[in-house]
Short mmCIF file of C-alpha atoms in Angstrom, two decimals:
data_model
loop_
_atom_site.label_atom_id
_atom_site.label_comp_id
_atom_site.label_asym_id
_atom_site.label_seq_id
_atom_site.Cartn_x
_atom_site.Cartn_y
_atom_site.Cartn_z
CA MET U 1 135.79 132.51 53.82
CA ARG U 2 136.27 133.10 50.02
CA GLU U 3 139.61 134.27 50.26
CA GLU U 4 140.59 131.46 52.38
CA LYS U 5 139.36 129.14 49.74
CA ILE U 6 141.48 130.93 47.13
CA GLU U 7 144.37 130.68 49.17
CA ALA U 8 144.20 127.13 49.76
CA LYS U 9 143.84 126.53 46.07
CA ASP U 10 146.97 128.64 45.35
CA LEU U 11 149.00 126.92 48.00
CA SER U 12 148.33 123.44 46.34
CA ARG U 13 150.01 124.86 43.16
CA LEU U 14 153.37 125.64 44.89
CA ASN U 15 155.97 123.25 44.30
CA ILE U 16 158.37 123.17 47.53
CA GLY U 17 161.40 121.28 47.11
CA VAL U 18 163.24 119.60 50.09
CA LEU U 19 166.83 119.36 49.62
CA GLY U 20 167.32 115.50 49.79
CA ILE U 21 170.84 114.83 50.15
CA GLN U 22 170.79 113.77 53.73
CA GLY U 23 168.99 114.64 57.08
CA ALA U 24 165.42 115.15 58.08
CA VAL U 25 163.99 115.23 54.61
CA THR U 26 160.74 113.36 54.85
CA GLU U 27 159.77 115.27 58.08
CA HIS U 28 159.90 118.57 56.10
CA MET U 29 158.18 117.11 53.24
CA GLN U 30 155.03 115.84 55.45
CA ALA U 31 154.85 119.27 57.07
CA VAL U 32 154.59 120.91 53.71
CA ALA U 33 151.94 118.42 52.49
CA SER U 34 150.13 119.19 55.73
CA SER U 35 150.51 122.87 54.99
CA GLY U 36 148.57 122.32 51.53
CA ALA U 37 151.59 122.71 49.00
CA ARG U 38 153.33 119.93 46.96
CA PRO U 39 156.49 118.60 48.43
CA TYR U 40 159.55 117.46 46.08
CA PHE U 41 162.36 115.05 47.30
CA VAL U 42 165.15 116.79 45.68
CA ARG U 43 167.68 114.08 44.93
CA ASN U 44 168.70 115.30 41.63
CA PRO U 45 169.90 118.76 40.81
CA SER U 46 167.61 119.15 37.64
CA VAL U 47 164.59 119.17 39.94
CA LEU U 48 165.62 122.64 41.36
CA GLU U 49 164.59 124.35 38.19
CA GLY U 50 160.98 124.05 38.64
CA LEU U 51 160.69 124.95 42.23
CA ASP U 52 158.89 127.75 43.98
CA GLY U 53 160.71 127.51 47.11
CA LEU U 54 163.41 125.21 48.70
CA ILE U 55 163.88 123.99 52.19
CA ILE U 56 167.43 122.97 53.33
CA PRO U 57 166.74 120.52 56.07
CA GLY U 58 168.84 119.56 59.30
CA GLY U 59 171.53 116.97 58.86
CA GLU U 60 175.28 117.29 58.91
CA SER U 61 176.41 120.64 57.33
CA THR U 62 179.76 119.09 56.48
CA THR U 63 178.39 116.12 54.62
CA ILE U 64 175.80 118.12 52.86
CA GLY U 65 178.17 120.84 52.08
CA ARG U 66 180.45 118.43 50.52
CA LEU U 67 177.98 116.68 48.29
CA ILE U 68 176.14 119.71 47.04
CA ARG U 69 179.37 120.78 45.20
CA ARG U 70 180.34 117.37 44.16
CA TYR U 71 176.95 116.79 42.42
CA GLY U 72 176.27 120.32 41.29
CA TYR U 73 173.27 121.17 43.52
CA ASP U 74 175.03 124.26 44.60
CA GLN U 75 174.68 126.23 41.12
CA GLY U 76 170.86 125.04 41.10
CA ILE U 77 170.48 126.71 44.20
CA PHE U 78 172.10 129.86 43.30
CA HIS U 79 170.07 130.07 40.22
CA LEU U 80 166.88 129.76 42.45
CA ALA U 81 168.06 132.48 44.78
CA GLU U 82 168.86 134.77 41.86
CA ARG U 83 165.28 134.41 40.72
CA GLY U 84 164.24 135.31 44.21
CA ARG U 85 162.61 132.03 45.26
CA PRO U 86 162.49 131.58 49.00
CA ILE U 87 164.85 129.38 50.56
CA TRP U 88 164.56 128.16 54.22
CA GLY U 89 167.63 126.39 56.12
CA THR U 90 167.03 124.58 59.29
CA CYS U 91 169.90 123.91 61.74
CA ALA U 92 172.35 122.57 59.20
CA GLY U 93 170.58 124.23 56.44
CA MET U 94 171.25 127.63 58.37
CA VAL U 95 174.81 127.03 58.44
CA LEU U 96 174.75 126.22 54.73
CA LEU U 97 172.91 129.52 53.90
CA ALA U 98 175.34 131.56 56.23
CA GLN U 99 177.64 134.10 54.57
CA GLU U 100 180.09 133.44 57.71
CA VAL U 101 180.71 130.39 59.54
CA GLU U 102 182.91 130.47 62.65
CA HIS U 103 186.18 128.71 62.24
CA GLN U 104 185.33 127.40 58.62
CA ALA U 105 184.65 128.40 55.17
CA PRO U 106 181.11 129.52 54.33
CA LEU U 107 179.26 126.80 52.19
CA LEU U 108 176.49 128.33 50.11
CA GLY U 109 176.95 132.03 51.48
CA LEU U 110 173.80 133.36 50.47
CA MET U 111 172.24 135.16 53.77
CA ASP U 112 174.13 137.96 55.62
CA ILE U 113 174.57 136.03 58.95
CA THR U 114 177.37 134.82 60.89
CA VAL U 115 176.70 131.37 62.47
CA ARG U 116 178.39 129.19 65.26
CA ARG U 117 178.15 125.44 64.73
CA ASN U 118 177.03 123.45 67.78
CA ALA U 119 176.71 126.66 69.87
CA PHE U 120 174.90 124.91 72.86
CA GLY U 121 177.47 121.90 73.31
CA ARG U 122 177.04 118.16 72.21
CA GLN U 123 173.97 116.09 72.08
CA ARG U 124 173.24 115.89 75.87
CA GLU U 125 172.62 119.45 75.75
CA SER U 126 170.33 119.32 73.02
CA PHE U 127 166.75 120.64 74.29
CA GLU U 128 163.25 121.86 73.73
CA ALA U 129 162.10 125.15 74.93
CA PRO U 130 159.01 127.51 73.90
CA LEU U 131 160.14 130.28 72.06
CA ASP U 132 158.57 133.76 71.52
CA VAL U 133 158.27 134.42 67.62
CA GLN U 134 156.06 137.53 67.20
CA ALA U 135 155.83 137.21 63.52
CA LEU U 136 153.80 134.02 64.14
CA GLY U 137 151.52 135.34 66.84
CA PRO U 138 151.38 135.33 70.53
CA GLU U 139 151.23 131.73 71.03
CA PRO U 140 154.77 130.37 71.85
CA PHE U 141 156.72 128.15 69.37
CA ASN U 142 158.08 124.98 70.64
CA GLY U 143 161.70 125.03 69.67
CA VAL U 144 163.50 121.66 69.15
CA PHE U 145 167.21 122.25 69.29
CA ILE U 146 169.62 119.62 68.44
CA ARG U 147 173.35 120.03 68.45
CA ALA U 148 171.99 123.42 67.12
CA PRO U 149 173.74 126.61 65.69
CA ILE U 150 173.13 130.13 66.69
CA ILE U 151 173.48 133.34 64.67
CA LEU U 152 175.97 135.45 66.33
CA SER U 153 175.52 138.60 63.97
CA VAL U 154 173.24 139.79 61.27
CA GLY U 155 173.92 142.17 58.44
CA ASP U 156 171.63 145.16 57.60
CA GLY U 157 168.28 144.24 56.32
CA VAL U 158 168.12 141.03 58.28
CA GLU U 159 165.06 140.79 60.56
CA VAL U 160 165.60 139.10 63.92
CA LEU U 161 162.45 136.72 64.34
CA SER U 162 163.39 134.96 67.77
CA ARG U 163 165.98 134.85 70.36
CA PHE U 164 166.75 132.24 72.89
CA GLN U 165 168.59 133.51 76.29
CA GLY U 166 169.63 136.46 74.41
CA GLN U 167 171.15 134.50 71.13
CA ILE U 168 169.51 134.93 67.69
CA VAL U 169 167.70 131.71 66.67
CA ALA U 170 165.59 132.71 63.87
CA ALA U 171 166.17 135.52 61.23
CA ARG U 172 164.75 136.49 57.70
CA GLN U 173 166.34 138.75 54.90
CA GLY U 174 164.18 139.08 51.94
CA HIS U 175 163.42 135.67 50.58
CA TYR U 176 165.70 133.86 53.21
CA LEU U 177 164.70 132.25 56.24
CA ALA U 178 167.03 130.70 58.78
CA THR U 179 165.86 128.77 61.96
CA SER U 180 168.68 127.11 64.53
CA PHE U 181 165.56 124.52 65.61
CA HIS U 182 163.48 122.22 63.96
CA PRO U 183 159.86 123.03 63.16
CA GLU U 184 159.41 119.90 61.18
CA LEU U 185 159.69 117.48 64.14
CA THR U 186 156.83 119.43 66.33
CA GLY U 187 153.67 119.35 64.43
CA ASP U 188 153.30 122.98 64.59
CA LEU U 189 153.01 124.25 61.05
CA ARG U 190 153.44 127.98 61.52
CA PHE U 191 156.94 128.33 60.38
CA HIS U 192 156.01 126.30 57.19
CA ARG U 193 152.96 128.38 56.49
CA LEU U 194 155.07 131.63 56.96
CA PHE U 195 157.44 130.10 54.33
CA LEU U 196 154.82 129.04 51.83
CA GLN U 197 153.21 132.57 52.10
CA ALA U 198 156.49 134.08 51.04
CA ALA U 199 156.77 131.47 48.21
CA LEU U 200 153.14 132.38 47.20
CA GLU U 201 153.90 135.98 47.12
CA THR U 202 156.95 135.63 44.85
CA THR U 203 155.16 133.38 42.47
CA SER U 204 152.30 135.80 41.95
CA LYS U 205 154.70 138.52 41.63
CA ILE U 206 156.93 136.71 39.00
CA LYS U 207 153.74 135.85 37.39
CA ALA U 208 152.43 139.29 37.24
CA VAL U 209 155.62 140.56 35.65
CA SER U 210 155.81 137.82 33.24
CA SER U 211 152.14 138.63 32.20
CA GLY U 212 153.12 142.14 31.39
CA SER U 213 150.82 143.80 34.43
CA THR U 214 152.57 146.24 36.46
CA PRO U 215 153.71 145.03 39.80
CA GLY U 216 152.53 148.19 41.44
CA HIS U 217 149.07 146.71 41.66
CA SER U 218 150.03 144.47 44.30
CA SER U 219 149.87 146.11 47.91
CA SER U 220 152.36 143.96 49.47
CA LEU U 221 155.05 145.59 47.23
CA MET W 1 160.99 125.45 80.67
CA VAL W 2 164.10 124.16 78.96
CA GLU W 3 164.02 120.33 78.66
CA THR W 4 167.13 118.41 77.90
CA GLY W 5 167.12 114.61 76.90
CA THR W 6 163.35 114.41 75.57
CA PHE W 7 162.63 111.42 73.57
CA ARG W 8 161.82 113.93 70.63
CA VAL W 9 165.60 115.39 70.95
CA LYS W 10 166.99 111.85 71.10
CA LYS W 11 164.90 110.51 68.17
CA GLY W 12 165.61 113.82 66.29
CA MET W 13 169.16 113.65 66.61
CA ALA W 14 168.99 110.02 64.77
CA GLU W 15 166.54 111.74 62.07
CA MET W 16 169.36 114.26 61.39
CA GLN W 17 171.57 111.22 60.23
CA LYS W 18 169.35 109.79 57.71
CA GLY W 19 170.90 109.25 54.34
CA GLY W 20 174.25 109.18 55.84
CA VAL W 21 177.13 106.81 56.66
CA ILE W 22 178.58 106.43 59.99
CA MET W 23 182.08 105.27 60.40
CA ASP W 24 183.90 103.05 62.68
CA VAL W 25 187.44 105.03 63.73
CA THR W 26 190.13 104.03 66.18
CA ASP W 27 192.13 107.26 66.28
CA PRO W 28 191.78 110.89 65.59
CA GLU W 29 193.56 110.64 62.04
CA GLN W 30 190.71 107.90 60.90
CA ALA W 31 188.06 110.46 62.38
CA ARG W 32 189.56 113.20 60.26
CA ILE W 33 189.47 111.12 57.14
CA ALA W 34 186.10 109.96 57.78
CA GLU W 35 184.85 113.47 58.24
CA SER W 36 186.17 115.03 55.35
CA ALA W 37 184.95 111.97 53.26
CA GLY W 38 181.64 113.01 54.20
CA ALA W 39 180.63 110.91 57.28
CA VAL W 40 177.54 111.94 59.25
CA ALA W 41 179.30 110.82 62.45
CA VAL W 42 181.89 108.57 63.73
CA MET W 43 182.01 105.71 66.01
CA ALA W 44 185.04 105.67 68.25
CA LEU W 45 186.52 102.31 69.01
CA GLU W 46 189.60 100.90 70.21
CA ARG W 47 189.52 98.16 67.83
CA VAL W 48 187.33 97.57 64.79
CA PRO W 49 185.16 94.53 64.86
CA ALA W 50 187.17 92.36 62.58
CA ASP W 51 190.13 92.95 64.97
CA ILE W 52 187.94 91.96 67.79
CA ARG W 53 187.01 88.84 66.15
CA ALA W 54 190.71 88.02 65.43
CA THR W 55 191.87 88.77 68.99
CA GLY W 56 189.26 87.16 70.75
CA GLY W 57 189.22 87.75 74.71
CA VAL W 58 186.78 90.11 76.23
CA ALA W 59 185.96 93.15 74.19
CA ARG W 60 185.12 96.19 76.42
CA MET W 61 184.32 100.01 76.12
CA ALA W 62 187.13 101.88 74.41
CA ASP W 63 189.56 103.84 76.76
CA PRO W 64 187.93 107.36 77.28
CA GLU W 65 191.32 108.81 76.18
CA ILE W 66 190.85 107.53 72.79
CA ILE W 67 187.07 108.62 72.51
CA ALA W 68 188.13 111.97 74.02
CA ALA W 69 190.83 112.70 71.57
CA ILE W 70 188.44 111.64 68.85
CA MET W 71 185.88 114.05 70.10
CA ASP W 72 188.50 116.78 70.02
CA ALA W 73 189.57 116.00 66.25
CA VAL W 74 186.25 116.44 64.51
CA THR W 75 182.88 118.48 64.64
CA ILE W 76 180.38 115.74 63.57
CA PRO W 77 178.81 113.68 66.24
CA VAL W 78 181.05 111.14 67.91
CA MET W 79 179.17 107.53 69.10
CA ALA W 80 180.75 105.13 71.19
CA LYS W 81 180.04 101.58 72.31
CA CYS W 82 179.18 100.10 75.68
CA ARG W 83 178.83 96.32 76.47
CA ILE W 84 174.97 95.14 76.38
CA GLY W 85 173.79 95.79 79.92
CA HIS W 86 176.83 97.62 81.22
CA LEU W 87 175.16 100.49 83.01
CA ALA W 88 178.60 101.95 84.20
CA GLU W 89 180.14 101.94 80.88
CA ALA W 90 177.04 103.61 79.38
CA GLN W 91 177.23 106.20 82.38
CA ILE W 92 180.98 107.04 81.75
CA LEU W 93 180.20 107.47 77.89
CA GLN W 94 177.49 110.04 78.80
CA ALA W 95 179.72 111.80 81.32
CA LEU W 96 182.47 111.98 78.53
CA GLY W 97 179.75 113.68 76.44
CA VAL W 98 179.55 111.47 73.31
CA ASP W 99 176.68 112.18 71.26
CA TYR W 100 175.21 108.67 70.95
CA ILE W 101 175.85 105.28 72.62
CA ASP W 102 175.66 101.92 70.90
CA GLU W 103 174.71 99.21 73.16
CA SER W 104 176.45 96.85 71.07
CA GLU W 105 176.81 93.01 70.66
CA VAL W 106 180.12 93.68 69.29
CA LEU W 107 181.50 93.88 72.65
CA THR W 108 181.37 90.94 74.96
CA PRO W 109 177.92 91.35 76.74
CA ALA W 110 178.06 92.30 80.54
CA ASP W 111 174.72 90.88 81.03
CA GLU W 112 173.08 88.01 79.37
CA GLN W 113 169.86 88.53 80.45
CA PHE W 114 169.06 92.33 80.64
CA HIS W 115 169.75 95.53 78.60
CA ILE W 116 170.12 98.87 79.96
CA ASP W 117 167.10 101.09 80.73
CA LYS W 118 167.92 103.75 78.24
CA HIS W 119 164.91 106.02 79.30
CA GLY W 120 167.10 107.16 82.26
CA PHE W 121 169.67 108.60 80.12
CA THR W 122 170.07 112.38 78.33
CA VAL W 123 172.04 110.66 75.74
CA PRO W 124 170.37 108.68 73.14
CA PHE W 125 170.96 105.07 72.19
CA VAL W 126 171.09 102.90 69.23
CA CYS W 127 170.64 99.36 69.52
CA GLY W 128 170.94 96.28 66.91
CA ALA W 129 167.97 94.15 65.87
CA ARG W 130 167.52 90.98 63.71
CA ASP W 131 163.75 91.14 63.60
CA LEU W 132 160.81 93.59 64.41
CA GLY W 133 160.21 92.04 67.95
CA GLU W 134 163.88 92.46 68.78
CA ALA W 135 163.73 96.26 67.57
CA LEU W 136 160.60 96.89 69.60
CA ARG W 137 161.86 95.48 72.65
CA ARG W 138 164.95 97.72 72.70
CA ILE W 139 162.80 100.78 71.59
CA GLY W 140 160.68 99.83 74.42
CA GLU W 141 163.78 99.98 76.83
CA GLY W 142 164.44 103.58 75.25
CA ALA W 143 166.53 103.17 72.00
CA ALA W 144 166.15 106.11 70.00
CA MET W 145 167.69 104.59 66.96
CA ILE W 146 167.76 101.05 65.58
CA ARG W 147 170.31 99.34 63.29
CA THR W 148 170.31 95.72 61.79
CA LYS W 149 172.89 93.44 63.79
CA GLY W 150 174.36 91.75 60.62
CA GLU W 151 177.46 89.82 61.36
CA PRO W 152 180.14 92.43 62.34
CA GLY W 153 183.54 92.10 61.18
CA THR W 154 183.00 89.65 58.28
CA GLY W 155 182.83 92.05 55.36
CA ASN W 156 179.72 89.75 54.41
CA VAL W 157 176.62 91.71 54.14
CA VAL W 158 174.14 88.55 54.01
CA GLU W 159 173.16 88.99 57.47
CA ALA W 160 172.27 92.66 57.48
CA VAL W 161 170.19 91.64 54.27
CA ARG W 162 168.42 88.99 56.31
CA HIS W 163 167.91 91.36 58.98
CA MET W 164 166.60 94.30 57.00
CA ARG W 165 164.36 91.75 54.86
CA MET W 166 162.87 90.35 57.97
CA ILE W 167 162.11 93.76 59.62
CA THR W 168 160.46 95.31 56.42
CA GLY W 169 158.54 91.76 56.16
CA GLN W 170 157.19 91.78 59.37
CA LEU W 171 156.15 95.58 59.01
CA ARG W 172 154.08 94.52 56.20
CA GLN W 173 152.51 91.38 58.02
CA VAL W 174 151.46 93.80 61.17
CA GLN W 175 149.89 96.52 58.68
CA HIS W 176 147.94 93.88 57.11
CA ALA W 177 146.90 92.02 60.36
CA PRO W 178 143.50 92.61 61.68
CA GLU W 179 143.14 94.16 65.12
CA GLU W 180 142.09 90.89 66.90
CA GLU W 181 145.28 89.20 65.77
CA MET W 182 147.62 91.75 67.09
CA MET W 183 147.87 90.40 70.57
CA SER W 184 148.80 86.84 69.17
CA LEU W 185 151.07 88.60 66.99
CA ALA W 186 152.92 90.55 69.68
CA LYS W 187 153.32 87.36 71.74
CA GLU W 188 154.88 85.76 68.69
CA MET W 189 157.41 88.36 67.89
CA GLY W 190 158.01 89.13 71.39
CA ALA W 191 157.05 92.76 70.79
CA PRO W 192 155.47 95.07 73.33
CA HIS W 193 151.93 95.06 72.18
CA GLY W 194 151.36 98.97 72.44
CA LEU W 195 154.40 99.55 70.38
CA LEU W 196 153.34 97.01 67.83
CA ARG W 197 149.79 98.68 67.58
CA GLU W 198 151.91 102.24 66.87
CA VAL W 199 153.91 100.51 64.17
CA LYS W 200 150.53 99.44 62.61
CA LYS W 201 149.19 102.86 62.88
CA GLN W 202 152.28 104.61 61.48
CA GLY W 203 153.08 101.91 58.86
CA ARG W 204 156.82 102.15 59.89
CA LEU W 205 159.24 101.63 62.93
CA PRO W 206 158.63 104.60 65.27
CA VAL W 207 162.45 105.43 65.11
CA VAL W 208 165.21 105.49 62.26
CA ASN W 209 166.50 102.24 61.15
CA PHE W 210 169.96 101.99 59.85
CA ALA W 211 171.86 98.96 58.23
CA ALA W 212 175.10 97.54 59.86
CA GLY W 213 177.17 94.59 59.94
CA GLY W 214 179.23 93.28 57.04
CA ILE W 215 178.79 96.38 54.76
CA ALA W 216 182.26 96.61 52.77
CA THR W 217 181.71 98.15 49.35
CA PRO W 218 179.67 100.95 47.78
CA ALA W 219 177.36 98.49 46.38
CA ASP W 220 176.82 96.84 49.72
CA ALA W 221 175.85 100.28 51.06
CA ALA W 222 173.51 100.79 48.06
CA LEU W 223 172.01 97.37 48.35
CA MET W 224 170.82 98.30 52.08
CA MET W 225 169.57 101.67 51.09
CA LEU W 226 167.42 99.75 48.35
CA LEU W 227 166.15 97.32 51.03
CA GLY W 228 164.85 100.50 52.92
CA ALA W 229 167.56 101.25 55.30
CA ASP W 230 167.50 105.12 56.56
CA GLY W 231 171.41 104.95 56.41
CA VAL W 232 174.46 102.71 56.81
CA PHE W 233 177.08 101.96 59.57
CA VAL W 234 180.45 100.88 58.04
CA GLY W 235 182.55 99.09 60.76
CA SER W 236 185.77 97.39 59.62
CA GLY W 237 184.99 97.92 55.94
CA ILE W 238 186.68 101.23 55.52
CA PHE W 239 189.84 101.19 57.50
CA LYS W 240 190.51 97.56 56.85
CA SER W 241 190.65 98.26 53.13
CA ALA W 242 193.79 99.24 50.88
CA ASP W 243 192.68 102.97 50.33
CA PRO W 244 190.36 104.07 53.29
CA GLN W 245 190.01 107.73 51.89
CA LYS W 246 188.85 106.74 48.71
CA ARG W 247 186.58 103.83 49.80
CA ALA W 248 184.94 106.07 52.49
CA GLN W 249 184.06 108.87 50.03
CA ALA W 250 182.73 106.26 47.57
CA ILE W 251 180.52 104.64 50.15
CA VAL W 252 179.04 108.13 51.14
CA GLU W 253 178.35 108.88 47.47
CA ALA W 254 176.81 105.32 46.77
CA THR W 255 174.64 105.94 49.94
CA LEU W 256 173.34 109.26 48.32
CA ASN W 257 172.94 107.67 44.91
CA TYR W 258 171.69 104.28 45.85
CA ASP W 259 169.45 104.05 42.90
CA ASN W 260 171.49 105.48 40.18
CA PRO W 261 173.52 102.65 38.78
CA GLU W 262 175.64 104.96 36.50
CA VAL W 263 176.98 106.75 39.54
CA LEU W 264 177.34 103.57 41.32
CA ALA W 265 179.61 102.13 38.49
CA LEU W 266 181.55 105.43 38.67
CA VAL W 267 182.29 105.69 42.38
CA SER W 268 183.01 101.83 42.58
CA ARG W 269 185.96 102.01 40.08
CA GLY W 270 189.60 101.42 41.38
CA LEU W 271 188.93 101.42 45.04
CA GLY W 272 191.78 98.72 45.51
CA GLU W 273 191.42 95.69 47.80
CA ALA W 274 188.43 95.39 50.09
CA MET W 275 188.39 93.94 53.57
CA PRO W 276 188.95 90.33 53.43
CA GLY W 277 185.62 88.66 54.11
CA LEU W 278 184.30 85.53 55.98
CA ASP W 279 181.89 83.05 55.34
CA ILE W 280 179.35 83.12 58.10
CA SER W 281 178.31 79.41 57.62
CA GLN W 282 181.97 78.58 58.71
CA LEU W 283 181.99 80.39 61.66
CA PRO W 284 181.94 78.41 64.86
CA GLU W 285 178.71 78.60 66.59
CA GLY W 286 180.12 80.53 69.71
CA GLU W 287 181.60 83.23 67.43
CA GLN W 288 178.44 84.66 65.91
CA MET W 289 177.87 88.26 67.63
CA GLN W 290 174.45 88.79 66.40
CA VAL W 291 173.03 86.05 68.88
CA ARG W 292 174.24 88.09 71.81
CA GLY W 293 171.59 90.19 73.83
CA ILE W 294 168.28 89.61 71.81
#
């Protein structure tokens, strides 16, 4: 009981940005708020600096990819990544994170995955289906796939979190998380909580290091 | 187990377009220009609204050959228009695999009384609206996205502004209305009562609402975003201008930076001639497109 209270208090101190260039930004912000953290609409690259984690939402990856470079968001995102802050890409966000994108140049190229855009076809093929995600417990997660990409292959150190019909649709690598589908459209907050937990761990690690205590104290390391 | 065409998936598709610009194109080359400029989708047409207006006659769904060529040219979503009430054109567009159907007043209506029952389709629909009642009637019929009607092909933003202000004003009115007034309000607005109550609860439209009709400059796009649009459609405004590539990029960047006047000043510079504009009060009554299919 007491532990839960402490956790809620800690979560409420987390500043989680949602890249606000284009796409389903407010849906993610609501989910972050409902999960107990503070959401930020990132419409200025300078906001990136103070974040404990960043969500790159669904939208059009070509549009977002072009504008992050033009307005200098990419450098801020690289800096967040270097400092080990968790970054989660959903759908188009996953395409942006990938080191390899089939038939085109990678955009941010942060995560060791190869993705295929529009892997299930056009909008009429978009669908909902229950997914088995062991990291979230036995209850299936409702996967909302909208002109969704898939992960064709993953590098060493990438953990596959879920497959749909044999294809990889969710994965994580260190502080990176990628999902083909849209948890922010379901009302199920388990993916957001998983992400916030990672942000919380990173933040306390960074605090522990900067306050001079040895990181060895933390059992999660 | 696997469900396609759910309302969540249709509405979600429009949510992914928020903050973006959807551009009218008439061939694969224009579609590629739009995509590289940062459009979130293209609307495949045979003629842009300004030309439809100039040519007169009956405007119909575009030749599937043109739509298919545009679908092959780009990886972003492709939308296409069918006539209001033209069930068969809509079925053809769905069979072609377009990503969104615009049941549009820009084309000559096929049915002056009824719209298509859009619930029966796997592909989502966007429809025009001039006020909240019209928006909720279309949503009641299954539309998963709304846009203002504006007055298409005029390069004059005044009607889009009127429609956006009308909708946001009525949203405020509904939020403040006591429960016992809701049925009368629904009757007055011509809105389905259940949906109107939903709007009251949420404080917003249940689907994404874009601006459309007469947007010709980066400043026009920014204005519509300032008035609360979720994104913008640009019809004739881009490919009827002197330098489409540059104007397309500028409108995309203005839509992102709508509340940053310095960026707006920068992207608005040296774009060349905008499309010629029309004074809507000078249009003969029968030539207004916005009064079609209400």
